[in-house]
Short mmCIF file of C-alpha atoms in Angstrom, two decimals:
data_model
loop_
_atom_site.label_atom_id
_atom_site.label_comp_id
_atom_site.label_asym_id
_atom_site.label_seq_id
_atom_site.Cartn_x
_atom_site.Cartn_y
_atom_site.Cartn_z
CA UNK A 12 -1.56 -7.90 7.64
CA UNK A 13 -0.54 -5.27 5.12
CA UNK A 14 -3.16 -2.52 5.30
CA UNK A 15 -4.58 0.60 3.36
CA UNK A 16 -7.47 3.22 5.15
CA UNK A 17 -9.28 5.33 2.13
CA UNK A 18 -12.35 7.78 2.78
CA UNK A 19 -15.26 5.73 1.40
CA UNK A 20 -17.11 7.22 -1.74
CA UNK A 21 -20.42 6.94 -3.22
CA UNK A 22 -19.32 3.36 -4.79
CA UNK A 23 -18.89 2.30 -1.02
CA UNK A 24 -22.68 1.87 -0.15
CA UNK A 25 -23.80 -1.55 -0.47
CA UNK A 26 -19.70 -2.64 0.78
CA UNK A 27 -20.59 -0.81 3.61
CA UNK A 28 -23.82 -1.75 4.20
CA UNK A 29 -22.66 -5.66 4.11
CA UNK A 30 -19.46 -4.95 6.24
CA UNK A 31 -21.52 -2.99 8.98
CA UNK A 32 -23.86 -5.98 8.59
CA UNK A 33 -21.22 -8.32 9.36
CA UNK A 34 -19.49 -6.94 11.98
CA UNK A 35 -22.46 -5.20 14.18
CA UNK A 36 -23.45 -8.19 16.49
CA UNK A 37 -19.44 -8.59 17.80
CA UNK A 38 -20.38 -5.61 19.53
CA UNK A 39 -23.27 -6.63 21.32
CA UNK A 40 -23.50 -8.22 24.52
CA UNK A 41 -23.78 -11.80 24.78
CA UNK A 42 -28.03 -11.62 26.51
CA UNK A 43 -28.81 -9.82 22.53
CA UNK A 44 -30.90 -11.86 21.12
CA UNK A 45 -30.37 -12.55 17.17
CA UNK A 46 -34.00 -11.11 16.08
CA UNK A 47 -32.56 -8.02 17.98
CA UNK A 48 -29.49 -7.80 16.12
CA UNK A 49 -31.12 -8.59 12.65
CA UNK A 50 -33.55 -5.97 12.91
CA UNK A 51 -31.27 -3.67 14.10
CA UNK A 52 -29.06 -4.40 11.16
CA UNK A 53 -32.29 -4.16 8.91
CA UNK A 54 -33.18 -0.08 10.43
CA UNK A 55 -29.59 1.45 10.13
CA UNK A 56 -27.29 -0.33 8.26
CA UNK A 57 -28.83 -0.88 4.66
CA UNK A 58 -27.31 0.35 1.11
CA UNK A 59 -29.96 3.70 1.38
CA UNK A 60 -28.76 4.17 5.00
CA UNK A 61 -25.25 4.43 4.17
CA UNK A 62 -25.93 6.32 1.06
CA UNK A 63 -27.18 8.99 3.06
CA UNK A 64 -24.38 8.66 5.47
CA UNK A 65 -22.19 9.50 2.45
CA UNK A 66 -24.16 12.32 0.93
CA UNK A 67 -23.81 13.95 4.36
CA UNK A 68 -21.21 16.65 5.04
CA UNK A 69 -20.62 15.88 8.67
CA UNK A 70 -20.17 12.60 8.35
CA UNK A 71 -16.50 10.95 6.75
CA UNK A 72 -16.36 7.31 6.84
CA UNK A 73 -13.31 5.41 6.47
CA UNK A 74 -12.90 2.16 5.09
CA UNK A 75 -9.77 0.00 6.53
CA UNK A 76 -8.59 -2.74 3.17
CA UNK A 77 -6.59 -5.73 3.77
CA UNK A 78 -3.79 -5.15 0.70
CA UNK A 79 -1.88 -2.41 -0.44
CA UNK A 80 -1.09 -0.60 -3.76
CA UNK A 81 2.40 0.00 -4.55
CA UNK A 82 3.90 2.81 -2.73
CA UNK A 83 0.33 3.50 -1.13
CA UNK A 84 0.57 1.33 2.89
CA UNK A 85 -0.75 4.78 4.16
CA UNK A 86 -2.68 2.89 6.80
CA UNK A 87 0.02 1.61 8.88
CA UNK A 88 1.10 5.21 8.91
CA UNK A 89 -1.80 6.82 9.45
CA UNK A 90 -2.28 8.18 6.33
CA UNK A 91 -5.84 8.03 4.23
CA UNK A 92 -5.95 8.16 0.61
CA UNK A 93 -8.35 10.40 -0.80
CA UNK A 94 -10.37 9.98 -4.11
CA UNK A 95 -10.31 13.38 -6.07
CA UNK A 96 -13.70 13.97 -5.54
CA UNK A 97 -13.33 14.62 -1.52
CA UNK A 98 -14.60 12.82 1.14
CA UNK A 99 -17.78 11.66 -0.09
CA UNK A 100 -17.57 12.52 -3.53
CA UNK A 101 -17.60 9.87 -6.68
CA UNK A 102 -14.29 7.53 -7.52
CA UNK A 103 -12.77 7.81 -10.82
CA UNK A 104 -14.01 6.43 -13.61
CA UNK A 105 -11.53 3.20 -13.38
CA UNK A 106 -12.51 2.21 -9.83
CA UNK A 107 -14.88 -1.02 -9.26
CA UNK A 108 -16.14 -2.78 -6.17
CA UNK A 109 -14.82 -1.40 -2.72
CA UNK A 110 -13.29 1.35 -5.56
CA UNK A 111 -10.28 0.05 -5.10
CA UNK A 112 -10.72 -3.52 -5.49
CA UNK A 113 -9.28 -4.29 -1.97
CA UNK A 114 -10.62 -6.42 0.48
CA UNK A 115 -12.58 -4.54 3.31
CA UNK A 116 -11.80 -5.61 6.70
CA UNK A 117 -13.28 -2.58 8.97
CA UNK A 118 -14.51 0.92 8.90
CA UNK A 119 -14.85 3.39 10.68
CA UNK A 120 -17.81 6.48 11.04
CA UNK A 121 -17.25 10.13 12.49
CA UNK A 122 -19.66 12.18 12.77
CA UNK A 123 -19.35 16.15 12.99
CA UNK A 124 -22.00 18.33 15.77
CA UNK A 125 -22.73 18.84 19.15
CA UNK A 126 -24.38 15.60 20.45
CA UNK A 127 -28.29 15.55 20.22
CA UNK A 128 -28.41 12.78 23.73
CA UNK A 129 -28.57 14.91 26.70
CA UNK A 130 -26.43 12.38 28.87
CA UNK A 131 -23.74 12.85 26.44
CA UNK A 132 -23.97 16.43 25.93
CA UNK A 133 -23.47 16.66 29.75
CA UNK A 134 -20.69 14.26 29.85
CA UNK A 135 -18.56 15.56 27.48
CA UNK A 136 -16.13 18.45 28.06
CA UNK A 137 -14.40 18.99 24.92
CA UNK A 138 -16.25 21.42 22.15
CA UNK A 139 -16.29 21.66 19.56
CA UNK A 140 -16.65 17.44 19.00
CA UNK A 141 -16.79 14.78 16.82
CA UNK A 142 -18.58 11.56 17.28
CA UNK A 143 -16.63 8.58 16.61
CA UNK A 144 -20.02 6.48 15.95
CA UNK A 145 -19.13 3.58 14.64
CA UNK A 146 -15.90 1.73 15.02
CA UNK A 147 -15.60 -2.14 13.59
CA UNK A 148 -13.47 -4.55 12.15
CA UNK A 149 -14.32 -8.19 10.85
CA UNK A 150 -14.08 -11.30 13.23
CA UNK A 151 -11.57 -12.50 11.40
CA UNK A 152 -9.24 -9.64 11.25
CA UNK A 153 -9.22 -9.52 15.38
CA UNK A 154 -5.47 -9.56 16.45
CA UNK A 155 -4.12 -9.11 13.11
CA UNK A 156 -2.96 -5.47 13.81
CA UNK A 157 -6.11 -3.46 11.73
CA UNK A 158 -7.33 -2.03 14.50
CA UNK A 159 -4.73 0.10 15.61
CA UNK A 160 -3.48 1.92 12.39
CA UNK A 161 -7.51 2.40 11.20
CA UNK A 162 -7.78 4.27 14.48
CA UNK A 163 -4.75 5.94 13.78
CA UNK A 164 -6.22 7.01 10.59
CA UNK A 165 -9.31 8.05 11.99
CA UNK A 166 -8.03 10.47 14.53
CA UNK A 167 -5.77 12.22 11.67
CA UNK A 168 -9.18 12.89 9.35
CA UNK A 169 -10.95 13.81 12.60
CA UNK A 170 -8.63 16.28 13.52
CA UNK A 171 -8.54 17.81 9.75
CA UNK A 172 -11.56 19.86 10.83
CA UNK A 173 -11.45 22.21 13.81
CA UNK A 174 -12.21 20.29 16.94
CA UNK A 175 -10.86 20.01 20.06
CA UNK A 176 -12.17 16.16 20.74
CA UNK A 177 -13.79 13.45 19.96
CA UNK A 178 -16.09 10.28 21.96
CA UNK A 179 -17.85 7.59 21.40
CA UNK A 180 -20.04 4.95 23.21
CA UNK A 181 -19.50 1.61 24.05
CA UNK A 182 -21.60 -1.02 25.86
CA UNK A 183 -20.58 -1.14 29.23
CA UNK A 184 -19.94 -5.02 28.92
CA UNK A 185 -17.40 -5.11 25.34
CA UNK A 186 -14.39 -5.04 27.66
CA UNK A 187 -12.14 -6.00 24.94
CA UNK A 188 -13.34 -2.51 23.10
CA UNK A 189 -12.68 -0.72 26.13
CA UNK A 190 -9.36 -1.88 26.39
CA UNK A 191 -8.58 -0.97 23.22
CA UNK A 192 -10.38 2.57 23.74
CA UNK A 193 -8.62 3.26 26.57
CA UNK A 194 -5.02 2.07 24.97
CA UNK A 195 -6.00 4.66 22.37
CA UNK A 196 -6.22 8.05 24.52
CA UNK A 197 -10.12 7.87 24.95
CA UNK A 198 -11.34 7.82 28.81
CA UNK A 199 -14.38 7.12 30.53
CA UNK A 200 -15.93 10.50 31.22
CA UNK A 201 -20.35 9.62 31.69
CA UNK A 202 -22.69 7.10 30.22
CA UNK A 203 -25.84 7.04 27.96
CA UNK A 204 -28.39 4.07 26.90
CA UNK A 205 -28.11 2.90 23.67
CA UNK A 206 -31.60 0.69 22.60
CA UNK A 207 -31.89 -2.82 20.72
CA UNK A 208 -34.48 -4.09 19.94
CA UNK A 209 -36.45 -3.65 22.88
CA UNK A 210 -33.78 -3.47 25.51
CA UNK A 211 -32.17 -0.76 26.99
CA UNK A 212 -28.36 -1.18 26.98
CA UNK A 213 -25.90 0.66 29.41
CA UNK A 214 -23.29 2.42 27.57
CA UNK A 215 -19.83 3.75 28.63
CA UNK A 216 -19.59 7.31 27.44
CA UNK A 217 -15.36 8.05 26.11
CA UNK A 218 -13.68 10.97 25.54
CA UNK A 219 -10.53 12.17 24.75
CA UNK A 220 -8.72 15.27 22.74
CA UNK A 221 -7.97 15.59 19.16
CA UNK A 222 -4.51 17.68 18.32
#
C-alpha cells in the first residue's frame, strides 16, 4: 500500500474523531465489554475532543493516508508533509475532507510534558519526554505495511522538538502491539492502569530514546 503521513490540521477533527472511533476497540482486550468501549469512544474521542487536541501546542497528531500525490510518498520515507500553517494550524484554502482528499488509514498522537501518572513518572528514565498516546491503524490496513513507516514518521516529528525519549502504554494483553513496539526500539521499562469503563486494565509501560 502506497502511503503518505501529514500533520493533521484544524479540517482533521471530525476525520479524526471517526477514525479514532473506528479503530479504538482493536486495542482492547477481548473481556471489554462493547458498552465499555462505546462510552469510552463517546468521553474522548468526539469532533470537540479532537478539536482541542489540535488547538493544543503540545500535542502534533499525524494522520497516516492510503494514496500518494505525485512526487509526495514521504511516508514510506519517513517524511511528513506539513500544511503552511504549522502543525495545527488551518489547510489552504483548496483543501477538502481529510485536507487532502486521501483516504485515512491510521494516526498517530504525541503528546509533549512530563507525565501527570505517578507510575509512569517513576518508570520512565528519559527527560525531557514525549508521550506517544495514541497509536492506531484501521482493521483493514493490518499487514499491509502502514504501520511501520507512520511510526517512522512519528519518531522524526517527535524528535523535531528537544527530547531525549519518548513512551507509551499498552495493555498488557495486545501482544501483537507489543511486538510491534518492541520491533520499533521501545522497551518495557514499568506499568500503569489505564480505566474502561469500570475496569481497571493493566498496562505495559514502553520506553525508548529519540535521536
Amino acid at each position: 500500500m502506497s502511503l503518505t503521513t501529514r500533520i493533521a490540521t484544524t479540517l482533521d477533527a471530525a476525520v479524526l474523531s471517526e477514525l479514532a472511533g473506528a479503530t479504538f476497540a482493536l486495542a482492547c482486550p477481548p473481556h471489554t465489554t462493547p458498552e465499555a468501549i462505546d462510552a469510552f469512544i463517546a468521553e474522548h474521542f468526539t469532533q470537540e475532543r479532537f478539536a482541542e487536541h489540535l488547538a493544543d501546542p503540545d500535542c502534533v497528531i499525524l494522520i497516516a493516508e492510503s494514496g500518494t500525490d505525485s512526487g509526495t510518498d514521504s511516508g514510506t520515507e519517513g517524511g511528513t508533509e506539513r500544511g503552511t500553517e504549522g502543525e495545527s494550524g488551518s489547510a489552504p484554502d483548496s483543501a477538502a475532507g481529510t485536507g487532502s482528499g486521501r483516504p485515512p488509514v491510521g494516526y498517530s498522537l504525541l503528546l509533549y510534558g512530563e507525565p501527570t501518572d505517578a507510575d509512569v513518572a517513576s518508570s520512565i528514565s528519559l527527560r525531557p519526554t514525549v508521550q506517544l498516546s495514541k497509536f492506531y491503524t484501521r482493521a483493514e490496513a493490518h499487514g499491509t505495511g502502514v504501520a511501520a513507516p507512520l511510526m517512522q514518521a512519528t519518531l522524526a516529528e517527535a524528535a523535531r522538538r528537544p527530547v531525549t525519549g519518548i513512551w507509551l502504554g499498552v495493555n498488557e494483553e495486545n501482544t501483537r502491539a507489543i511486538r510491534f513496539y518492541e520491533k520499533s526500539g521501545f522497551a518495557k521499562v514499568g506499568r500503569k492502569h489505564f480505566l474502561v469503563g469500570d475496569r481497571q486494565e493493566d498496562d505495559d509501560v514502553l520506553e525508548r530514546p529519540l535521536g
